[in-house]
Short mmCIF file of C-alpha atoms in Angstrom, two decimals:
data_model
loop_
_atom_site.label_atom_id
_atom_site.label_comp_id
_atom_site.label_asym_id
_atom_site.label_seq_id
_atom_site.Cartn_x
_atom_site.Cartn_y
_atom_site.Cartn_z
CA MET A 1 17.08 -5.05 -16.66
CA SER A 2 15.26 -1.87 -17.72
CA SER A 3 15.27 -0.47 -21.28
CA ASP A 4 17.70 1.88 -20.44
CA SER A 5 20.90 0.01 -19.82
CA TRP A 6 20.67 -0.70 -23.38
CA PRO A 7 21.78 2.05 -26.08
CA PRO A 8 19.20 3.05 -28.82
CA GLN A 9 22.14 2.96 -31.37
CA LEU A 10 22.46 -0.85 -29.91
CA LYS A 11 18.64 -1.45 -30.58
CA ASP A 12 18.80 0.44 -34.47
CA TRP A 13 22.10 -2.38 -34.93
CA VAL A 14 20.00 -5.56 -33.49
CA ALA A 15 16.92 -4.12 -35.66
CA LYS A 16 19.04 -4.10 -38.73
CA CYS A 17 21.05 -6.93 -38.59
CA LEU A 18 17.81 -8.82 -37.74
CA GLY A 19 16.31 -7.23 -41.39
CA GLN A 20 19.04 -9.08 -42.96
CA MET A 21 18.43 -12.50 -41.53
CA THR A 22 17.04 -15.40 -43.70
CA ASP A 23 16.19 -18.86 -42.85
CA SER A 24 19.22 -20.28 -43.85
CA ASN A 25 21.15 -18.29 -41.66
CA LYS A 26 18.95 -17.22 -38.96
CA GLN A 27 20.53 -19.60 -36.50
CA GLU A 28 23.99 -19.12 -36.86
CA ALA A 29 23.56 -14.91 -37.36
CA GLN A 30 21.27 -15.01 -34.03
CA ASN A 31 24.16 -16.84 -32.38
CA GLU A 32 26.96 -13.94 -33.37
CA LEU A 33 24.34 -11.47 -32.79
CA ARG A 34 24.06 -12.43 -28.91
CA GLN A 35 27.99 -12.85 -28.32
CA VAL A 36 28.91 -9.39 -29.66
CA ILE A 37 26.25 -8.19 -27.17
CA SER A 38 27.24 -10.04 -24.46
CA GLU A 39 30.96 -9.21 -25.20
CA ALA A 40 30.47 -5.56 -25.44
CA TYR A 41 28.26 -6.00 -21.95
CA SER A 42 31.24 -7.33 -19.94
CA SER A 43 33.80 -5.15 -21.23
CA HIS A 44 31.57 -2.20 -20.18
CA THR A 45 31.37 -1.16 -23.92
CA LEU A 46 28.07 -1.02 -24.86
CA TRP A 47 27.70 2.92 -24.74
CA THR A 48 30.81 3.25 -26.00
CA THR A 49 30.98 0.85 -29.22
CA ASP A 50 29.74 2.70 -32.52
CA TRP A 51 27.23 -0.13 -33.58
CA ASN A 52 27.20 1.03 -37.21
CA ALA A 53 30.10 0.17 -38.11
CA ILE A 54 29.97 -3.28 -36.74
CA GLN A 55 28.97 -5.99 -39.39
CA LEU A 56 28.48 -9.52 -38.75
CA LYS A 57 30.69 -12.42 -40.28
CA ARG A 58 27.19 -14.30 -41.77
CA PHE A 59 25.81 -12.12 -44.40
CA PRO A 60 27.02 -9.16 -46.24
CA LEU A 61 24.78 -5.85 -45.64
CA SER A 62 21.61 -5.74 -47.37
CA ALA A 63 20.18 -2.49 -49.22
CA MET A 64 18.39 -1.29 -46.66
CA ILE A 65 20.78 -1.59 -43.74
CA SER A 66 23.50 -0.19 -46.24
CA HIS A 67 21.06 3.23 -46.63
CA PHE A 68 21.15 3.69 -43.22
CA LEU A 69 24.57 3.27 -42.69
CA LEU A 70 25.67 5.47 -45.41
CA MET A 71 22.93 8.19 -44.75
CA PRO A 72 22.72 8.53 -41.22
CA GLN A 73 18.95 9.29 -40.34
CA PRO A 74 17.31 10.77 -36.86
CA ARG A 75 16.52 8.16 -34.74
CA GLN A 76 13.22 8.27 -34.50
CA SER A 77 12.98 7.96 -38.22
CA LEU A 78 14.92 4.87 -38.24
CA THR A 79 13.18 3.71 -35.17
CA GLN A 80 9.97 4.50 -37.30
CA ALA A 81 11.64 2.30 -40.54
CA TYR A 82 11.86 -1.30 -38.70
CA ALA A 83 9.11 -0.70 -36.58
CA GLU A 84 6.59 -0.05 -39.60
CA SER A 85 8.90 -3.42 -40.90
CA GLY A 86 7.63 -5.69 -37.69
CA LEU A 87 11.20 -6.08 -36.83
CA GLN A 88 11.24 -4.20 -33.10
CA ALA A 89 9.36 -7.80 -31.89
CA GLN A 90 12.34 -9.67 -32.56
CA VAL A 91 14.42 -6.78 -31.29
CA VAL A 92 12.86 -7.46 -28.15
CA SER A 93 13.12 -10.66 -28.22
CA VAL A 94 16.91 -11.13 -28.88
CA LEU A 95 17.70 -8.20 -25.72
CA LEU A 96 14.77 -9.97 -23.91
CA ILE A 97 17.18 -13.47 -24.26
CA PHE A 98 20.48 -11.81 -22.83
CA THR A 99 18.95 -9.94 -20.40
CA THR A 100 17.91 -13.77 -19.03
CA LYS A 101 21.04 -15.12 -19.45
CA VAL A 102 22.62 -12.03 -17.49
CA HIS A 103 19.80 -12.33 -14.49
CA PHE A 104 20.63 -15.60 -14.09
CA LEU A 105 24.50 -15.15 -14.08
CA ASN A 106 24.25 -12.35 -11.51
CA MET A 107 21.92 -14.47 -9.38
CA GLN A 108 24.80 -17.64 -9.46
CA SER A 109 27.38 -15.06 -8.64
CA ARG A 110 25.69 -14.19 -5.37
CA ASN A 111 26.26 -17.74 -4.14
CA ASP A 112 29.63 -17.91 -2.06
CA SER A 113 30.06 -21.42 -1.97
CA PRO A 114 32.41 -22.86 -5.05
CA GLN A 115 30.08 -26.33 -4.73
CA SER A 116 26.94 -24.21 -4.59
CA ASN A 117 28.44 -21.83 -7.54
CA LYS A 118 28.53 -24.58 -9.72
CA LYS A 119 24.93 -26.03 -8.95
CA ALA A 120 23.78 -22.92 -9.32
CA LYS A 121 25.46 -22.25 -12.84
CA LYS A 122 24.25 -25.48 -14.40
CA ALA A 123 20.95 -24.53 -12.89
CA ALA A 124 20.79 -21.18 -13.99
CA MET A 125 22.16 -22.13 -17.97
CA LYS A 126 19.57 -24.91 -17.88
CA GLN A 127 16.97 -22.03 -16.98
CA VAL A 128 18.35 -20.12 -20.20
CA THR A 129 18.00 -22.80 -22.32
CA TYR A 130 14.83 -23.24 -21.01
CA GLY A 131 13.33 -19.63 -21.85
CA THR A 132 15.47 -18.93 -24.60
CA ALA A 133 13.89 -22.28 -26.13
CA SER A 134 10.53 -21.07 -25.37
CA LEU A 135 10.69 -17.96 -27.26
CA ASP A 136 9.52 -18.37 -30.79
CA LEU A 137 10.60 -15.50 -33.09
CA ASN A 138 7.84 -17.04 -35.18
CA ASP A 139 4.96 -16.68 -32.52
CA GLN A 140 2.84 -13.88 -34.23
CA ALA A 141 1.34 -13.25 -30.81
CA ALA A 142 3.90 -13.19 -28.46
CA LEU A 143 5.68 -10.47 -31.23
CA SER A 144 2.96 -8.25 -31.58
CA ARG A 145 2.95 -7.74 -27.75
CA ARG A 146 6.83 -7.53 -27.04
CA ALA A 147 6.00 -4.54 -30.24
CA GLU A 148 3.56 -3.10 -28.55
CA ARG A 149 5.89 -2.53 -25.41
CA PHE A 150 8.74 -2.23 -27.61
CA HIS A 151 6.64 1.20 -29.14
CA ARG A 152 5.69 1.72 -25.66
CA GLU A 153 9.38 2.39 -24.07
CA HIS A 154 10.53 4.22 -27.18
CA GLU A 155 7.50 6.25 -26.97
CA ILE A 156 8.65 7.39 -22.76
CA GLU A 157 12.41 7.83 -23.92
CA ARG A 158 10.91 10.34 -26.47
CA GLN A 159 9.12 12.33 -24.20
CA ARG A 160 11.77 12.10 -21.57
CA SER A 161 13.94 13.24 -23.89
CA ARG A 162 11.97 16.16 -24.86
CA GLY A 163 11.68 17.09 -20.82
CA ASN A 164 15.03 17.04 -19.86
CA ALA A 165 15.85 19.54 -22.91
CA ASN A 166 13.27 22.07 -22.18
CA GLY A 167 13.92 21.94 -18.46
CA GLN A 168 12.29 20.93 -15.46
CA ALA A 169 10.18 23.45 -15.35
CA SER A 170 8.29 23.07 -18.37
CA PHE A 171 8.26 19.62 -17.00
CA LYS A 172 6.43 21.41 -13.99
CA ASN A 173 3.40 22.58 -16.09
CA ASN A 174 2.49 19.12 -16.88
CA HIS A 175 -0.73 18.88 -14.54
CA HIS A 176 -0.56 15.03 -14.74
CA HIS A 177 3.10 15.15 -12.70
CA ALA A 178 2.54 18.57 -10.92
CA HIS A 179 2.51 16.33 -7.91
CA ILE A 180 6.21 14.89 -8.30
CA PHE A 181 7.40 18.74 -7.32
CA ASN A 182 4.84 20.15 -4.77
CA SER A 183 2.87 17.19 -2.71
CA ARG A 184 0.65 19.82 -1.64
CA SER A 185 -0.39 21.99 -5.34
CA ASN A 186 -3.91 22.59 -5.45
CA SER A 187 -3.90 19.89 -8.07
CA PRO A 188 -6.73 17.22 -6.71
CA TYR A 189 -4.09 14.20 -8.02
CA GLY A 190 -1.51 14.85 -5.37
CA GLY A 191 1.26 13.30 -3.13
CA PRO A 192 4.83 12.50 -4.68
CA ASP A 193 6.06 10.47 -7.11
CA GLU A 194 7.57 7.62 -5.55
CA SER A 195 10.13 7.18 -8.27
CA GLU A 196 11.61 8.19 -11.65
CA ALA A 197 9.77 7.00 -14.19
CA ASP A 198 10.84 2.81 -15.52
CA PRO A 199 9.84 2.31 -18.72
CA ASN A 200 9.21 -1.23 -17.55
CA VAL A 201 6.11 0.52 -15.40
CA MET A 202 2.77 1.15 -16.95
CA ASP A 203 2.53 5.03 -16.67
CA TRP A 204 -0.69 5.19 -14.86
CA ASP A 205 -0.47 9.21 -14.98
CA ARG A 206 -1.52 8.48 -18.75
CA PHE A 207 -4.24 6.49 -17.93
CA THR A 208 -6.11 8.12 -14.79
CA ILE A 209 -9.88 8.69 -15.33
CA VAL A 210 -10.81 11.92 -14.58
CA GLY A 211 -14.95 11.37 -13.68
CA THR A 212 -17.91 13.01 -15.07
CA SER A 213 -20.85 11.71 -13.77
CA LYS A 214 -22.87 14.72 -11.62
CA GLU A 215 -24.46 12.61 -9.29
CA ILE A 216 -24.42 13.89 -5.47
CA PHE A 217 -24.86 10.18 -3.69
CA LYS A 218 -24.16 6.76 -5.73
CA ASP A 219 -24.31 3.32 -4.38
CA TYR A 220 -20.84 1.42 -3.33
CA LEU A 221 -20.72 -1.71 -6.27
CA ARG A 222 -17.35 -3.41 -5.78
CA LEU A 223 -15.57 -2.94 -9.49
CA THR A 224 -15.58 -6.10 -11.66
CA THR A 225 -14.47 -4.06 -15.27
CA GLU A 226 -12.73 -1.02 -16.12
CA PRO A 227 -14.71 1.89 -14.67
CA LYS A 228 -16.24 4.75 -17.00
CA PRO A 229 -15.86 8.18 -16.64
CA GLU A 230 -19.04 8.68 -16.77
CA GLN A 231 -20.07 6.18 -14.02
CA ILE A 232 -16.89 8.22 -11.32
CA ARG A 233 -17.89 11.60 -10.12
CA PRO A 234 -15.38 14.43 -10.87
CA TYR A 235 -13.62 16.11 -7.68
CA ALA A 236 -16.20 19.35 -7.51
CA ILE A 237 -19.31 16.73 -7.09
CA LEU A 238 -17.27 14.86 -4.56
CA GLN A 239 -16.68 18.01 -2.49
CA GLU A 240 -19.89 18.38 -2.51
CA THR A 241 -20.83 14.58 -1.86
CA LEU A 242 -18.99 14.79 1.67
CA VAL A 243 -20.69 18.38 2.83
CA GLN A 244 -24.09 16.74 2.13
CA LEU A 245 -23.12 13.43 3.91
CA LYS A 246 -21.81 15.46 7.27
CA LYS A 247 -25.12 17.18 6.82
CA ARG A 248 -27.35 13.81 6.75
CA TRP A 249 -25.00 12.50 9.63
CA ARG A 250 -25.85 15.13 11.88
CA GLU A 251 -29.29 14.63 10.92
CA LYS A 252 -29.07 11.44 12.73
CA CYS A 253 -29.37 9.21 9.19
CA SER A 254 -28.96 5.55 9.17
CA TYR A 255 -24.99 4.44 10.03
CA ALA A 256 -24.96 1.75 7.06
CA TRP A 257 -26.43 4.44 4.08
CA ILE A 258 -23.41 6.95 5.06
CA CYS A 259 -21.17 4.12 5.48
CA ASN A 260 -22.33 2.76 1.94
CA GLN A 261 -21.64 6.34 0.50
CA LEU A 262 -18.23 7.25 2.07
CA LYS A 263 -17.63 3.75 0.67
CA SER A 264 -18.57 4.92 -3.03
CA LEU A 265 -16.90 8.58 -2.23
CA ARG A 266 -13.52 6.85 -1.41
CA GLN A 267 -13.83 4.81 -4.55
CA ASP A 268 -13.95 7.60 -6.60
CA LEU A 269 -11.30 9.09 -5.26
CA THR A 270 -8.94 6.27 -5.40
CA VAL A 271 -10.19 5.06 -9.32
CA GLN A 272 -9.31 9.20 -10.26
CA ARG A 273 -5.55 8.48 -7.97
CA ILE A 274 -6.56 12.23 -6.03
CA LYS A 275 -4.38 12.20 -3.26
CA ASN A 276 -4.47 15.40 -0.96
CA GLU A 277 -6.21 16.82 2.43
CA PHE A 278 -9.36 16.43 1.16
CA THR A 279 -8.73 12.76 0.52
CA VAL A 280 -7.40 12.80 4.00
CA GLN A 281 -10.25 14.04 5.41
CA VAL A 282 -12.70 11.81 3.81
CA TYR A 283 -10.93 9.28 5.52
CA GLU A 284 -10.64 10.71 8.68
CA ILE A 285 -14.56 10.99 8.90
CA HIS A 286 -15.14 7.87 7.51
CA ALA A 287 -13.05 6.35 10.61
CA ARG A 288 -14.51 8.72 13.15
CA MET A 289 -17.96 7.54 12.39
CA ALA A 290 -16.77 3.95 12.03
CA LEU A 291 -16.21 4.11 15.78
CA GLU A 292 -18.69 6.12 17.14
CA SER A 293 -21.10 3.23 15.56
CA ASN A 294 -18.39 -0.10 16.51
CA ASP A 295 -17.99 -0.82 12.81
CA MET A 296 -14.20 -1.71 13.45
CA VAL A 297 -13.66 -3.61 9.97
CA GLU A 298 -14.26 -0.31 8.35
CA TYR A 299 -12.21 1.91 10.50
CA ASN A 300 -8.93 -0.60 10.50
CA GLN A 301 -9.20 -0.31 6.62
CA CYS A 302 -9.61 4.05 7.24
CA GLN A 303 -6.78 3.71 9.70
CA ALA A 304 -4.49 1.67 7.37
CA SER A 305 -5.50 3.87 4.40
CA LEU A 306 -4.78 7.25 6.71
CA LYS A 307 -0.86 5.70 7.67
CA ASN A 308 0.06 5.51 3.72
CA LEU A 309 -1.11 9.34 3.05
CA TYR A 310 0.37 10.96 6.48
CA GLU A 311 3.82 9.32 4.93
CA LEU A 312 3.18 10.80 1.52
CA GLY A 313 3.30 14.12 4.08
CA ILE A 314 -0.04 15.32 3.43
CA PRO A 315 -1.21 17.20 6.14
CA GLY A 316 -4.15 15.77 8.51
CA LYS A 317 -4.87 15.32 12.05
CA VAL A 318 -2.04 13.21 12.97
CA GLU A 319 -1.64 13.26 16.07
CA GLU A 320 -5.14 12.44 17.12
CA PHE A 321 -4.64 9.18 14.28
CA THR A 322 -1.48 8.64 16.11
CA ALA A 323 -3.22 8.54 19.56
CA TYR A 324 -5.67 5.71 18.21
CA ARG A 325 -3.07 4.10 16.69
CA ILE A 326 -1.39 3.10 19.63
CA LEU A 327 -4.69 2.16 21.28
CA MET A 328 -5.37 0.21 18.83
CA LEU A 329 -1.84 -1.82 19.58
CA LEU A 330 -2.63 -1.64 22.60
CA HIS A 331 -5.97 -4.05 22.20
CA GLY A 332 -4.62 -6.35 19.95
CA ARG A 333 -1.36 -6.56 22.66
CA ASN A 334 1.10 -6.46 19.89
CA ARG A 335 4.11 -5.17 21.66
CA SER A 336 7.15 -5.70 19.58
CA GLU A 337 5.20 -3.46 16.92
CA LEU A 338 3.97 -0.72 19.75
CA ASN A 339 7.67 -0.55 20.38
CA LEU A 340 8.68 0.13 17.43
CA TYR A 341 5.98 2.30 16.64
CA VAL A 342 6.61 4.41 19.53
CA GLY A 343 9.73 4.73 19.36
CA GLN A 344 9.44 6.57 16.09
CA LEU A 345 7.39 9.19 17.51
CA THR A 346 8.74 12.84 17.52
CA PRO A 347 8.82 14.79 20.48
CA LYS A 348 6.49 16.95 18.82
CA GLN A 349 4.04 14.38 18.74
CA LYS A 350 4.81 12.99 22.43
CA ARG A 351 3.81 16.22 23.61
CA ASP A 352 -0.32 15.97 21.91
CA PRO A 353 -2.00 15.42 25.05
CA ALA A 354 -4.21 12.57 22.36
CA VAL A 355 -0.66 10.94 22.29
CA LYS A 356 0.40 11.68 25.76
CA HIS A 357 -2.50 10.45 27.13
CA ALA A 358 -2.03 6.86 24.72
CA LEU A 359 1.01 6.82 25.81
CA ASP A 360 0.26 6.77 29.80
CA VAL A 361 -2.50 4.60 28.91
CA GLN A 362 0.44 2.27 27.57
CA ARG A 363 2.31 2.80 30.85
CA ALA A 364 -0.05 1.96 32.86
CA LEU A 365 -0.98 -1.26 31.48
CA SER A 366 2.74 -2.10 31.66
CA MET A 367 3.18 -1.71 35.23
CA GLY A 368 -0.54 -3.19 36.12
CA ASN A 369 -1.34 0.00 37.74
CA TYR A 370 -5.32 -1.00 37.03
CA HIS A 371 -6.39 2.35 39.06
CA SER A 372 -4.53 4.46 37.01
CA PHE A 373 -5.73 2.99 33.70
CA PHE A 374 -9.52 3.61 34.74
CA VAL A 375 -8.99 7.16 35.20
CA LEU A 376 -7.32 7.56 32.04
CA TYR A 377 -9.94 5.91 30.85
CA LEU A 378 -13.13 8.17 32.24
CA SER A 379 -10.65 11.08 31.13
CA ALA A 380 -9.62 9.49 27.30
CA PRO A 381 -9.58 12.57 24.90
CA ASN A 382 -11.34 12.97 21.22
CA MET A 383 -12.84 9.44 20.45
CA GLY A 384 -10.04 7.29 22.10
CA ALA A 385 -12.54 5.72 24.62
CA TYR A 386 -14.67 4.27 21.89
CA ILE A 387 -11.34 2.21 21.18
CA MET A 388 -10.50 1.31 24.94
CA ASP A 389 -14.67 -0.13 25.18
CA HIS A 390 -12.74 -3.38 22.87
CA PHE A 391 -10.43 -4.21 25.55
CA ILE A 392 -12.11 -2.21 29.01
CA ASP A 393 -13.97 -5.80 29.85
CA ARG A 394 -10.39 -7.59 29.16
CA GLU A 395 -8.56 -5.22 31.78
CA ARG A 396 -11.52 -4.74 34.31
CA THR A 397 -11.51 -9.02 34.53
CA LYS A 398 -7.51 -8.59 35.25
CA ALA A 399 -7.99 -5.60 38.28
CA MET A 400 -10.70 -8.23 39.88
CA ILE A 401 -7.81 -11.03 39.55
CA VAL A 402 -6.01 -8.90 41.45
CA ILE A 403 -8.55 -7.28 43.77
CA THR A 404 -9.87 -10.71 44.83
CA LYS A 405 -6.79 -11.93 45.69
CA VAL A 406 -5.63 -8.89 47.83
CA TYR A 407 -9.34 -8.65 49.94
CA ARG A 408 -11.11 -11.54 51.56
CA THR A 409 -14.55 -9.07 51.10
CA ILE A 410 -15.03 -5.79 49.43
CA GLY A 411 -18.01 -3.75 48.88
CA LEU A 412 -19.88 -3.38 45.16
CA THR A 413 -19.67 0.31 45.35
CA PHE A 414 -15.84 0.46 45.92
CA VAL A 415 -15.24 -2.03 43.06
CA SER A 416 -18.08 -0.59 40.76
CA THR A 417 -15.84 3.12 41.41
CA GLU A 418 -12.58 1.51 40.90
CA LEU A 419 -12.99 -0.45 38.07
CA GLY A 420 -14.64 2.84 35.87
CA PHE A 421 -18.16 2.52 36.08
CA GLU A 422 -18.61 5.83 36.87
CA ASP A 423 -20.61 5.05 40.43
CA ASP A 424 -23.17 2.41 38.22
CA THR A 425 -23.68 -0.55 40.62
CA GLU A 426 -26.40 -2.26 38.11
CA ALA A 427 -24.12 -2.21 34.91
CA THR A 428 -20.93 -3.22 37.70
CA CYS A 429 -23.59 -6.61 38.61
CA LYS A 430 -24.30 -7.44 35.20
CA PHE A 431 -20.35 -7.40 34.54
CA LEU A 432 -19.77 -9.67 37.32
CA GLU A 433 -22.56 -11.95 36.44
CA GLU A 434 -21.12 -12.24 32.68
CA HIS A 435 -18.03 -13.20 34.23
CA LYS A 436 -19.44 -15.53 37.00
CA ALA A 437 -18.19 -13.53 39.94
CA ALA A 438 -21.21 -12.10 41.47
CA VAL A 439 -20.16 -14.14 44.23
CA TYR A 440 -21.88 -12.07 47.43
CA THR A 441 -21.89 -12.28 51.21
CA ASN A 442 -25.51 -10.76 51.54
CA PRO A 443 -26.89 -11.49 47.84
CA THR A 444 -30.31 -10.40 49.17
CA ALA A 445 -29.42 -6.62 50.03
CA ARG A 446 -29.73 -3.70 47.78
CA ASP A 447 -26.95 -3.26 45.07
CA THR A 448 -25.65 -0.71 47.04
CA GLU A 449 -25.15 -2.12 49.92
CA LYS A 450 -23.62 -5.79 48.29
CA VAL A 451 -20.37 -7.26 49.64
CA ILE A 452 -18.44 -9.54 47.20
CA ASP A 453 -16.89 -13.03 48.79
CA CYS A 454 -13.35 -12.67 46.75
CA ARG A 455 -11.69 -16.36 47.26
CA PRO A 456 -14.97 -17.95 45.18
CA ALA A 457 -15.02 -15.17 42.81
CA GLN A 458 -11.14 -15.55 42.63
CA VAL A 459 -11.48 -18.77 41.18
CA THR A 460 -14.32 -18.24 38.50
CA LEU A 461 -12.60 -14.85 37.52
CA SER A 462 -9.33 -16.76 35.93
CA GLN A 463 -10.89 -19.17 34.53
CA VAL A 464 -13.38 -16.95 32.61
CA TYR A 465 -10.35 -14.71 31.46
CA ASP A 466 -8.46 -17.88 30.01
CA GLU A 467 -11.57 -18.56 27.96
CA LYS A 468 -12.35 -14.97 27.17
CA TYR A 469 -9.20 -12.93 26.72
CA ARG A 470 -6.48 -15.30 25.68
CA ARG A 471 -6.37 -14.87 22.14
CA VAL A 472 -6.83 -11.50 20.46
CA GLY A 473 -9.71 -11.39 17.73
CA ILE A 474 -9.77 -8.02 15.67
CA LYS A 475 -12.51 -7.71 12.87
CA GLY A 476 -11.19 -5.88 10.32
CA ALA A 477 -7.16 -5.84 11.05
CA ILE A 478 -5.37 -5.06 8.23
#
């Protein structure tokens, strides 16, 4: 139950009551206090009760409370008064105890079985009793933590009230929250807000770091402490960094160094909570470089981040990476997730050449049409062939099992063409040797003239397929 569930007047009243308690009447007064709140909660009158007019029976009004009842003051002054007296932590304790009771009673009421209800209620009351006993109002450390949280909640409430009074237009002017209204604003701190501000959740916008470092290149180091602004590069410097990294990549710079720099760039974006088209561009470029360098760990991390960024509505090469995702799911043979993902594609996405190609690959595999599959492999758009490379040998082995069942003998050049080797008989011979299927009727002939003996090759192919491809391991899969 959030702080918004408690009326500000109730919080002030609880603070005043706690200020009157002494060691002799504290226990009885606290019990009565909780009973009054419980009755108001059950009757749905928390927000309609005039709490300033309610007086507990356990003690008379103190001088401080009488002053506040007779001379009503603005809520901010009252809050400050009992904040300075150290009572706000005790207010949080009382309301927290009552919230705990409500939570467990709600859990108990969800069970349909009467017998289970009885057991659940007993267990819930034990939990409440234990939770109540563990809250020692004399524990100064705990009281200080609750006091700090209580002060932060009041601060957020005042900001929200001020924002509502000034209207939504003034709220838009706050650059920290501009992304709530325009996810494609010029501010680098973009991305729509996921939900309405909750006082119980840290307002991260207030603590977002804005870097001050001027270094273009910086090695990636895993963060173990709170990042410092002087160690983080600001948005403008990060844009220049990407330009320089693309230039170095075209100059054939080492992928290991480029990858390290891109991870550092991504880290600076994450720390500063920058989510916009530039962020998408960084992840897309890194993903392509990772595919070209056969780094599937980094590719899968980039693909996962891109999926989240696209879902936020940030534009990018959505269709291109949608096609890659379909091919990756085909690689992992994850049929259930693949069917779900394909079912969510829009007609526009399905008309895209890259997505259409990936769907044709899916159809060829599901029908066992290896001829169409290898034609699609040789004509893959963008970087789809790099992903297909990771499961091409598996599909070649399956195709060879089918071929050796149908033919008794077959020419090596035909197999080379049919399996997508592009007439590279040397690569075909190497593949057959690795899969223990290099059984020829004329082993001493030239590669272009060799003939495969299908029957003995079939037995070994089936065994190799079971050993190599029954289980799929994808590096960096998320």
